[in-house]
mmCIF file of C-alpha atoms in Angstrom:
data_model
loop_
_atom_site.group_PDB
_atom_site.id
_atom_site.type_symbol
_atom_site.label_atom_id
_atom_site.label_comp_id
_atom_site.label_asym_id
_atom_site.label_seq_id
_atom_site.Cartn_x
_atom_site.Cartn_y
_atom_site.Cartn_z
ATOM 1 C CA ALA A 279 97.869 128.270 84.679
ATOM 2 C CA GLN A 280 99.111 131.885 84.843
ATOM 3 C CA SER A 281 100.094 133.185 81.326
ATOM 4 C CA VAL A 282 100.441 136.194 79.384
ATOM 5 C CA SER A 283 99.018 136.686 75.910
ATOM 6 C CA GLN A 284 100.593 138.885 73.242
ATOM 7 C CA HIS A 285 98.359 138.712 70.270
ATOM 8 C CA ASN A 286 100.530 140.675 67.783
ATOM 9 C CA HIS A 287 103.675 138.611 67.093
ATOM 10 C CA HIS A 288 104.967 140.912 64.239
ATOM 11 C CA VAL A 289 104.004 144.476 63.541
ATOM 12 C CA ILE A 290 105.268 146.522 60.659
ATOM 13 C CA LEU A 291 104.585 150.321 60.628
ATOM 14 C CA SER A 292 105.807 153.348 58.918
ATOM 15 C CA GLU A 293 107.343 156.108 60.912
ATOM 16 C CA ALA A 294 104.514 158.551 62.550
ATOM 17 C CA ALA A 295 101.918 155.770 62.668
ATOM 18 C CA SER A 296 100.337 155.089 65.750
ATOM 19 C CA LEU A 297 101.132 151.895 67.760
ATOM 20 C CA GLU A 298 99.038 149.716 69.990
ATOM 21 C CA LEU A 299 100.406 146.253 71.148
ATOM 22 C CA GLY A 300 97.972 143.984 73.085
ATOM 23 C CA CYS A 301 98.697 142.227 76.328
ATOM 24 C CA ASN A 302 96.310 140.087 78.189
ATOM 25 C CA TYR A 303 97.150 138.141 81.440
ATOM 26 C CA SER A 304 95.379 135.222 83.192
ATOM 27 C CA TYR A 305 95.323 135.823 86.830
ATOM 28 C CA GLY A 306 92.491 136.836 89.207
ATOM 29 C CA GLY A 307 94.390 138.430 92.116
ATOM 30 C CA THR A 308 96.678 141.516 92.482
ATOM 31 C CA VAL A 309 99.284 141.955 89.676
ATOM 32 C CA ASN A 310 102.367 144.154 88.930
ATOM 33 C CA LEU A 311 102.582 144.640 85.218
ATOM 34 C CA PHE A 312 105.598 145.314 83.050
ATOM 35 C CA TRP A 313 106.485 146.142 79.549
ATOM 36 C CA TYR A 314 110.131 145.378 78.524
ATOM 37 C CA VAL A 315 111.873 146.303 75.256
ATOM 38 C CA GLN A 316 114.694 144.545 73.709
ATOM 39 C CA TYR A 317 116.530 146.655 70.984
ATOM 40 C CA PRO A 318 118.593 144.673 68.400
ATOM 41 C CA GLY A 319 121.806 143.335 69.984
ATOM 42 C CA GLN A 320 120.852 144.733 73.457
ATOM 43 C CA HIS A 321 119.568 143.274 76.705
ATOM 44 C CA LEU A 322 115.991 143.835 78.049
ATOM 45 C CA GLN A 323 115.204 147.318 79.307
ATOM 46 C CA LEU A 324 112.268 148.288 81.209
ATOM 47 C CA LEU A 325 109.888 150.453 79.325
ATOM 48 C CA LEU A 326 107.157 150.978 82.055
ATOM 49 C CA LYS A 327 105.567 149.355 84.956
ATOM 50 C CA TYR A 328 102.193 149.364 86.838
ATOM 51 C CA PHE A 329 102.016 148.703 90.442
ATOM 52 C CA SER A 330 98.928 150.448 91.699
ATOM 53 C CA GLY A 331 97.263 153.888 91.383
ATOM 54 C CA ASP A 332 96.424 155.532 88.127
ATOM 55 C CA PRO A 333 95.904 152.743 85.493
ATOM 56 C CA LEU A 334 97.393 154.899 82.848
ATOM 57 C CA VAL A 335 101.084 154.581 83.037
ATOM 58 C CA LYS A 336 103.579 156.399 81.134
ATOM 59 C CA GLY A 337 107.021 155.196 80.338
ATOM 60 C CA ILE A 338 110.153 156.280 78.566
ATOM 61 C CA LYS A 339 110.337 157.298 75.018
ATOM 62 C CA GLY A 340 106.732 158.308 74.684
ATOM 63 C CA PHE A 341 105.407 154.974 75.347
ATOM 64 C CA GLU A 342 102.220 154.525 77.700
ATOM 65 C CA ALA A 343 100.065 151.612 78.818
ATOM 66 C CA GLU A 344 96.794 151.279 80.240
ATOM 67 C CA PHE A 345 95.528 148.736 82.931
ATOM 68 C CA ILE A 346 92.158 147.566 82.451
ATOM 69 C CA LYS A 347 91.418 145.361 85.227
ATOM 70 C CA SER A 348 88.100 144.108 83.929
ATOM 71 C CA LYS A 349 89.616 142.943 80.606
ATOM 72 C CA PHE A 350 92.823 141.854 82.156
ATOM 73 C CA SER A 351 94.638 143.873 79.818
ATOM 74 C CA PHE A 352 97.515 146.277 79.862
ATOM 75 C CA ASN A 353 98.024 147.382 76.215
ATOM 76 C CA LEU A 354 101.262 149.648 75.067
ATOM 77 C CA ARG A 355 100.675 152.550 72.988
ATOM 78 C CA LYS A 356 102.581 155.117 71.319
ATOM 79 C CA PRO A 357 100.994 158.084 69.366
ATOM 80 C CA SER A 358 103.700 158.333 66.781
ATOM 81 C CA VAL A 359 106.472 155.559 66.267
ATOM 82 C CA GLN A 360 110.011 156.256 65.067
ATOM 83 C CA TRP A 361 112.478 154.151 63.162
ATOM 84 C CA SER A 362 114.417 153.709 66.525
ATOM 85 C CA ASP A 363 111.519 152.029 68.165
ATOM 86 C CA THR A 364 112.170 148.894 66.196
ATOM 87 C CA ALA A 365 112.599 146.143 68.750
ATOM 88 C CA GLU A 366 111.049 143.406 70.430
ATOM 89 C CA TYR A 367 108.585 144.138 73.016
ATOM 90 C CA PHE A 368 107.673 141.774 75.861
ATOM 91 C CA CYS A 369 104.770 142.221 78.406
ATOM 92 C CA ALA A 370 105.233 140.396 81.833
ATOM 93 C CA PHE A 371 103.363 140.302 85.092
ATOM 94 C CA TRP A 372 104.332 139.521 88.716
ATOM 95 C CA THR A 373 102.351 138.098 91.639
ATOM 96 C CA TYR A 374 103.067 137.904 95.326
ATOM 97 C CA ASN A 375 101.556 134.257 94.989
ATOM 98 C CA THR A 376 104.184 132.958 92.564
ATOM 99 C CA ASP A 377 106.978 135.848 93.148
ATOM 100 C CA LYS A 378 108.323 135.460 89.619
ATOM 101 C CA LEU A 379 107.945 137.448 86.253
ATOM 102 C CA ILE A 380 105.750 135.701 83.666
ATOM 103 C CA PHE A 381 106.425 136.647 80.196
ATOM 104 C CA GLY A 382 104.319 137.004 76.895
ATOM 105 C CA THR A 383 105.849 135.690 73.604
ATOM 106 C CA GLY A 384 107.054 138.997 72.519
ATOM 107 C CA THR A 385 106.018 141.299 69.593
ATOM 108 C CA ARG A 386 108.523 142.160 67.021
ATOM 109 C CA LEU A 387 107.986 145.820 65.913
ATOM 110 C CA GLN A 388 109.528 146.981 62.715
ATOM 111 C CA VAL A 389 109.354 150.697 61.755
ATOM 112 C CA PHE A 390 110.161 151.724 58.382
ATOM 113 C CA PRO A 391 111.385 155.453 57.686
ATOM 114 C CA GLY B 880 119.300 152.111 85.719
ATOM 115 C CA ALA B 881 121.330 149.199 87.353
ATOM 116 C CA VAL B 882 123.523 147.296 84.949
ATOM 117 C CA VAL B 883 123.705 143.427 84.729
ATOM 118 C CA SER B 884 126.430 141.959 82.702
ATOM 119 C CA GLN B 885 126.443 138.378 81.401
ATOM 120 C CA HIS B 886 129.240 136.610 79.940
ATOM 121 C CA PRO B 887 129.875 135.132 77.426
ATOM 122 C CA SER B 888 127.404 136.726 74.838
ATOM 123 C CA TRP B 889 127.776 133.589 72.944
ATOM 124 C CA VAL B 890 129.676 130.185 73.182
ATOM 125 C CA ILE B 891 129.875 127.078 70.966
ATOM 126 C CA CYS B 892 130.759 123.857 72.459
ATOM 127 C CA LYS B 893 131.117 120.239 71.714
ATOM 128 C CA SER B 894 128.454 117.804 72.807
ATOM 129 C CA GLY B 895 129.262 116.326 76.061
ATOM 130 C CA THR B 896 131.176 119.126 77.556
ATOM 131 C CA SER B 897 130.144 121.799 80.187
ATOM 132 C CA VAL B 898 129.691 125.340 79.637
ATOM 133 C CA LYS B 899 129.434 128.010 82.357
ATOM 134 C CA ILE B 900 127.697 131.482 82.068
ATOM 135 C CA GLU B 901 128.421 134.247 84.461
ATOM 136 C CA CYS B 902 125.737 136.887 85.478
ATOM 137 C CA ARG B 903 127.025 139.971 87.534
ATOM 138 C CA SER B 904 125.354 142.971 88.932
ATOM 139 C CA LEU B 905 127.700 145.733 88.242
ATOM 140 C CA ASP B 906 126.677 148.571 90.399
ATOM 141 C CA PHE B 907 124.188 146.951 92.949
ATOM 142 C CA GLN B 908 123.720 144.072 95.245
ATOM 143 C CA ALA B 909 121.270 141.494 94.050
ATOM 144 C CA THR B 910 120.080 139.104 96.681
ATOM 145 C CA THR B 911 117.916 137.428 94.013
ATOM 146 C CA MET B 912 118.940 136.400 90.433
ATOM 147 C CA PHE B 913 116.763 134.527 87.911
ATOM 148 C CA TRP B 914 117.716 132.514 85.081
ATOM 149 C CA TYR B 915 115.438 132.154 81.867
ATOM 150 C CA ARG B 916 115.952 130.312 78.867
ATOM 151 C CA GLN B 917 114.203 131.567 75.522
ATOM 152 C CA PHE B 918 113.534 129.503 72.458
ATOM 153 C CA PRO B 919 112.988 131.221 69.129
ATOM 154 C CA LYS B 920 109.706 133.100 68.802
ATOM 155 C CA GLN B 921 108.639 131.968 72.249
ATOM 156 C CA SER B 922 108.605 133.699 75.564
ATOM 157 C CA LEU B 923 111.289 133.829 78.399
ATOM 158 C CA MET B 924 110.959 130.523 80.346
ATOM 159 C CA LEU B 925 111.990 130.899 84.019
ATOM 160 C CA MET B 926 114.432 128.060 84.597
ATOM 161 C CA ALA B 927 115.400 128.951 88.427
ATOM 162 C CA THR B 928 115.574 131.462 91.053
ATOM 163 C CA SER B 929 118.654 131.885 92.895
ATOM 164 C CA ASN B 930 119.231 133.492 96.297
ATOM 165 C CA GLU B 931 122.799 134.363 97.580
ATOM 166 C CA GLY B 932 124.033 131.806 99.925
ATOM 167 C CA SER B 933 121.259 129.259 99.513
ATOM 168 C CA LYS B 934 120.297 126.527 96.877
ATOM 169 C CA ALA B 935 118.384 127.590 93.810
ATOM 170 C CA THR B 936 114.895 126.805 93.531
ATOM 171 C CA TYR B 937 114.209 125.250 90.039
ATOM 172 C CA GLU B 938 110.839 125.447 87.864
ATOM 173 C CA GLN B 939 109.215 122.110 87.245
ATOM 174 C CA GLY B 940 110.790 120.220 84.434
ATOM 175 C CA VAL B 941 114.043 122.018 84.809
ATOM 176 C CA GLU B 942 116.810 119.329 85.643
ATOM 177 C CA LYS B 943 118.847 120.696 88.674
ATOM 178 C CA ASP B 944 121.868 118.280 87.919
ATOM 179 C CA LYS B 945 121.922 119.474 84.474
ATOM 180 C CA PHE B 946 121.746 123.125 84.866
ATOM 181 C CA LEU B 947 123.750 123.865 88.073
ATOM 182 C CA ILE B 948 123.258 127.286 89.572
ATOM 183 C CA ASN B 949 125.644 128.951 92.058
ATOM 184 C CA HIS B 950 125.022 132.187 93.704
ATOM 185 C CA ALA B 951 127.972 132.535 95.822
ATOM 186 C CA SER B 952 127.999 136.342 96.384
ATOM 187 C CA LEU B 953 125.581 139.274 96.157
ATOM 188 C CA THR B 954 126.977 140.380 92.620
ATOM 189 C CA LEU B 955 127.589 137.027 90.905
ATOM 190 C CA SER B 956 125.435 134.004 89.908
ATOM 191 C CA THR B 957 126.684 131.229 87.519
ATOM 192 C CA LEU B 958 124.756 128.826 85.445
ATOM 193 C CA THR B 959 126.774 125.686 84.308
ATOM 194 C CA VAL B 960 125.243 123.555 81.553
ATOM 195 C CA THR B 961 126.514 120.178 82.185
ATOM 196 C CA SER B 962 127.122 117.478 79.534
ATOM 197 C CA ALA B 963 125.628 119.639 76.967
ATOM 198 C CA HIS B 964 123.525 118.280 74.199
ATOM 199 C CA PRO B 965 122.245 119.838 70.962
ATOM 200 C CA GLU B 966 118.847 120.192 72.496
ATOM 201 C CA ASP B 967 120.379 122.709 75.145
ATOM 202 C CA SER B 968 121.160 125.104 72.380
ATOM 203 C CA SER B 969 119.123 128.222 73.203
ATOM 204 C CA PHE B 970 119.450 131.739 74.399
ATOM 205 C CA TYR B 971 119.978 131.992 78.248
ATOM 206 C CA ILE B 972 119.139 135.255 80.010
ATOM 207 C CA CYS B 973 119.756 136.318 83.597
ATOM 208 C CA SER B 974 118.208 138.811 85.679
ATOM 209 C CA ALA B 975 118.847 140.500 89.039
ATOM 210 C CA GLU B 976 116.772 142.282 91.621
ATOM 211 C CA GLN B 977 118.054 144.733 94.005
ATOM 212 C CA THR B 978 117.390 143.969 97.556
ATOM 213 C CA GLY B 979 113.754 145.041 98.287
ATOM 214 C CA ASN B 980 113.028 146.002 94.800
ATOM 215 C CA THR B 981 110.804 144.060 92.660
ATOM 216 C CA GLU B 982 112.081 145.751 89.251
ATOM 217 C CA ALA B 983 114.369 143.110 87.615
ATOM 218 C CA PHE B 984 117.491 144.056 85.380
ATOM 219 C CA PHE B 985 118.442 141.812 82.549
ATOM 220 C CA GLY B 986 121.594 140.739 81.229
ATOM 221 C CA GLN B 987 122.184 140.926 77.511
ATOM 222 C CA GLY B 988 121.777 137.165 77.242
ATOM 223 C CA THR B 989 124.170 134.167 76.085
ATOM 224 C CA ARG B 990 123.502 132.389 72.842
ATOM 225 C CA LEU B 991 124.511 128.715 73.531
ATOM 226 C CA THR B 992 125.197 126.444 70.327
ATOM 227 C CA VAL B 993 126.011 122.803 71.126
ATOM 228 C CA VAL B 994 127.423 121.066 68.183
#
């Protein structure tokens, strides 16, 4: 079955620390990949997406993600986190085959000043 | 970005009653809307896909008679939880896609508690 695995359920960092959140998907065909962020009390927002082309994708607020097809991975990175990055992060993928978004379980990030 | 508004944000209802949740695309037309359910510490599970003017497509295991979906216009979809039971308590989220755009925009979610 198609699925997304986010290995880190809860990450706690100090400000200025570097961040990497893991995301692996299970599907052998062409995928569109997404990272969504949900700040406390707010709705899900798109952080970045990959459809094709350069596998290193830059998103909003200094986030980036790299699509590594051989590893079925789409890890999210940020070199220096801020307190305002405290949120829940969801990885998701979409395929033409299913025509729906499949989400991971999410990673809660807490950043302390 | 496009805005999707979900109402209400939270609702408490008695067991056996029905609850309607609205999902509106405020500044774009959404031919397709999605309804998700999220349990604590779990991922968003797609319940159904609704297309304007046609019947919703339900995911396996989702009772269509219990979770009634209506997508009567290009800006509004509703989810009605009929004869709600405590096990229906959950966080329900809708999303909408603009015509021809695979990017989805999400509502803020509705916390349903059935007592």
